[in-house]
CSV table of C-alpha atoms in Angstrom, one decimal:
chain,number,residue,atom,x,y,z
A,244,GLN,CA,84.6,80.2,74.0
A,245,VAL,CA,86.1,79.3,77.4
A,246,GLN,CA,84.2,78.3,80.5
A,247,LEU,CA,86.0,78.7,83.8
A,248,VAL,CA,85.3,77.1,87.2
A,249,GLU,CA,87.3,78.1,90.3
A,250,SER,CA,87.8,75.9,93.4
A,251,GLY,CA,90.0,75.6,96.4
A,252,GLY,CA,88.9,78.7,98.3
A,253,GLY,CA,88.1,78.7,102.0
A,254,LEU,CA,89.4,79.8,105.4
A,255,VAL,CA,93.1,79.8,106.0
A,256,GLN,CA,95.3,81.2,108.8
A,257,ALA,CA,97.7,84.0,108.1
A,258,GLY,CA,101.1,82.5,107.2
A,259,GLY,CA,99.6,79.2,106.0
A,260,SER,CA,99.0,78.2,102.4
A,261,LEU,CA,96.2,77.6,100.0
A,262,ARG,CA,96.0,76.6,96.4
A,263,LEU,CA,93.3,77.8,94.1
A,264,SER,CA,92.4,75.9,90.9
A,265,CYS,CA,90.6,77.0,87.8
A,266,ALA,CA,89.2,74.3,85.4
A,267,ALA,CA,88.8,75.6,81.9
A,268,SER,CA,86.8,74.1,79.1
A,269,GLY,CA,86.8,75.2,75.5
A,270,ARG,CA,89.2,74.6,72.7
A,271,THR,CA,90.8,78.0,72.8
A,272,PHE,CA,92.1,77.6,76.4
A,273,SER,CA,95.6,76.7,75.4
A,274,ASN,CA,95.8,79.9,73.3
A,275,SER,CA,94.5,82.1,76.0
A,276,GLY,CA,96.4,84.2,78.6
A,277,MET,CA,95.0,83.5,82.0
A,278,GLY,CA,94.7,85.7,85.1
A,279,TRP,CA,93.6,85.8,88.7
A,280,PHE,CA,91.8,88.8,90.0
A,281,ARG,CA,90.3,89.5,93.4
A,282,GLN,CA,87.6,91.7,94.8
A,283,ALA,CA,87.1,92.5,98.5
A,284,PRO,CA,83.9,94.0,99.9
A,285,GLY,CA,83.6,97.6,99.0
A,286,LYS,CA,86.6,97.6,96.8
A,287,GLU,CA,87.2,97.4,93.1
A,288,ARG,CA,88.4,94.2,91.4
A,289,GLU,CA,92.1,94.1,91.3
A,290,PHE,CA,94.8,92.2,89.4
A,291,VAL,CA,96.6,89.5,91.3
A,292,ALA,CA,98.6,87.4,88.8
A,293,SER,CA,98.6,86.3,85.2
A,294,ILE,CA,100.4,83.9,82.8
A,295,ASN,CA,100.7,83.8,79.1
A,296,TRP,CA,99.4,81.0,76.9
A,297,ARG,CA,102.7,79.1,76.8
A,298,GLY,CA,103.3,79.5,80.5
A,299,GLY,CA,106.7,81.1,80.1
A,300,THR,CA,105.8,84.6,81.2
A,301,THR,CA,104.1,85.6,84.5
A,302,TYR,CA,103.1,88.8,86.1
A,303,TYR,CA,102.2,89.7,89.7
A,304,ALA,CA,100.8,92.5,91.6
A,305,ASP,CA,103.4,94.0,93.9
A,306,SER,CA,101.2,93.1,96.9
A,307,VAL,CA,101.6,89.3,96.2
A,308,LYS,CA,105.0,89.1,94.6
A,309,GLY,CA,107.1,86.6,96.3
A,310,ARG,CA,104.2,85.0,98.1
A,311,PHE,CA,101.8,83.8,95.3
A,312,THR,CA,102.7,81.7,92.3
A,313,ILE,CA,100.6,81.3,89.1
A,314,SER,CA,101.0,78.2,86.9
A,315,ARG,CA,99.1,76.4,84.2
A,316,ASP,CA,98.9,72.9,82.8
A,317,ASN,CA,97.6,73.1,79.3
A,318,THR,CA,97.4,69.3,79.1
A,319,LYS,CA,94.8,69.4,81.9
A,320,ASN,CA,93.2,72.7,81.0
A,321,MET,CA,94.0,74.0,84.5
A,322,VAL,CA,95.4,77.2,86.0
A,323,TYR,CA,96.5,77.4,89.6
A,324,LEU,CA,97.3,80.1,92.1
A,325,GLN,CA,99.5,78.9,95.0
A,326,MET,CA,99.0,81.3,97.9
A,327,ASN,CA,101.8,81.1,100.5
A,328,SER,CA,102.0,83.2,103.6
A,329,PRO,CA,98.6,84.8,103.0
A,330,ARG,CA,97.6,87.9,105.0
A,331,PRO,CA,94.3,89.1,106.2
A,332,GLU,CA,94.4,91.8,103.5
A,333,ASP,CA,94.3,89.0,100.9
A,334,THR,CA,90.7,88.2,101.9
A,335,ALA,CA,88.5,88.5,98.8
A,336,VAL,CA,86.6,86.7,96.2
A,337,TYR,CA,89.2,85.4,93.7
A,338,TYR,CA,88.3,85.1,90.0
A,339,CYS,CA,89.9,83.3,87.2
A,340,ALA,CA,89.8,84.9,83.8
A,341,ALA,CA,90.8,84.2,80.2
A,342,THR,CA,91.9,86.6,77.5
A,343,SER,CA,92.9,86.4,73.8
A,344,GLY,CA,94.6,89.8,74.2
A,345,SER,CA,98.2,90.6,75.0
A,346,ASN,CA,97.7,92.9,78.1
A,347,LEU,CA,97.5,90.4,80.9
A,348,ARG,CA,97.3,92.9,83.8
A,349,VAL,CA,94.1,94.8,83.0
A,350,HIS,CA,90.7,93.2,83.9
A,351,ASN,CA,88.9,95.0,81.0
A,352,ASN,CA,91.1,93.0,78.6
A,353,TYR,CA,89.7,89.7,79.7
A,354,ASP,CA,86.9,88.0,77.8
A,355,TYR,CA,85.8,85.2,80.1
A,356,TRP,CA,85.3,84.9,83.9
A,357,GLY,CA,84.6,82.3,86.4
A,358,GLN,CA,82.1,82.7,89.2
A,359,GLY,CA,84.7,83.3,91.9
A,360,THR,CA,85.8,81.5,95.0
A,361,GLN,CA,85.9,83.1,98.5
A,362,VAL,CA,89.3,83.2,100.3
A,363,THR,CA,89.2,84.3,103.9
A,364,VAL,CA,92.5,84.8,105.8
A,365,SER,CA,92.3,84.9,109.6
A,366,SER,CA,94.8,86.6,111.7
């Protein structure tokens, strides 16, 4: 089992930067693929970025590619989402998730979720 706690959300100006962190506990973390998803009011949860268990393979939604970077530190049981040049449309609750599966882009494939952290981007 994996427990996930996100932090680092808040208010940021468009064009600034913000780093989200996800602290994981549980002995299966280092074997889990990790992902970031987001959900804006009135919208469905959507994929943002994911990283495989070793950290060598990453995936990004087209809307954040080139602006956001996902990384992980298995020695610290941490996953990060560096958000550069955020836009008002990036405003959402951001969730960290863990999966033992191989499809890292689909939220239904994830087994464990954090409680979410709010990110608000002002124009």
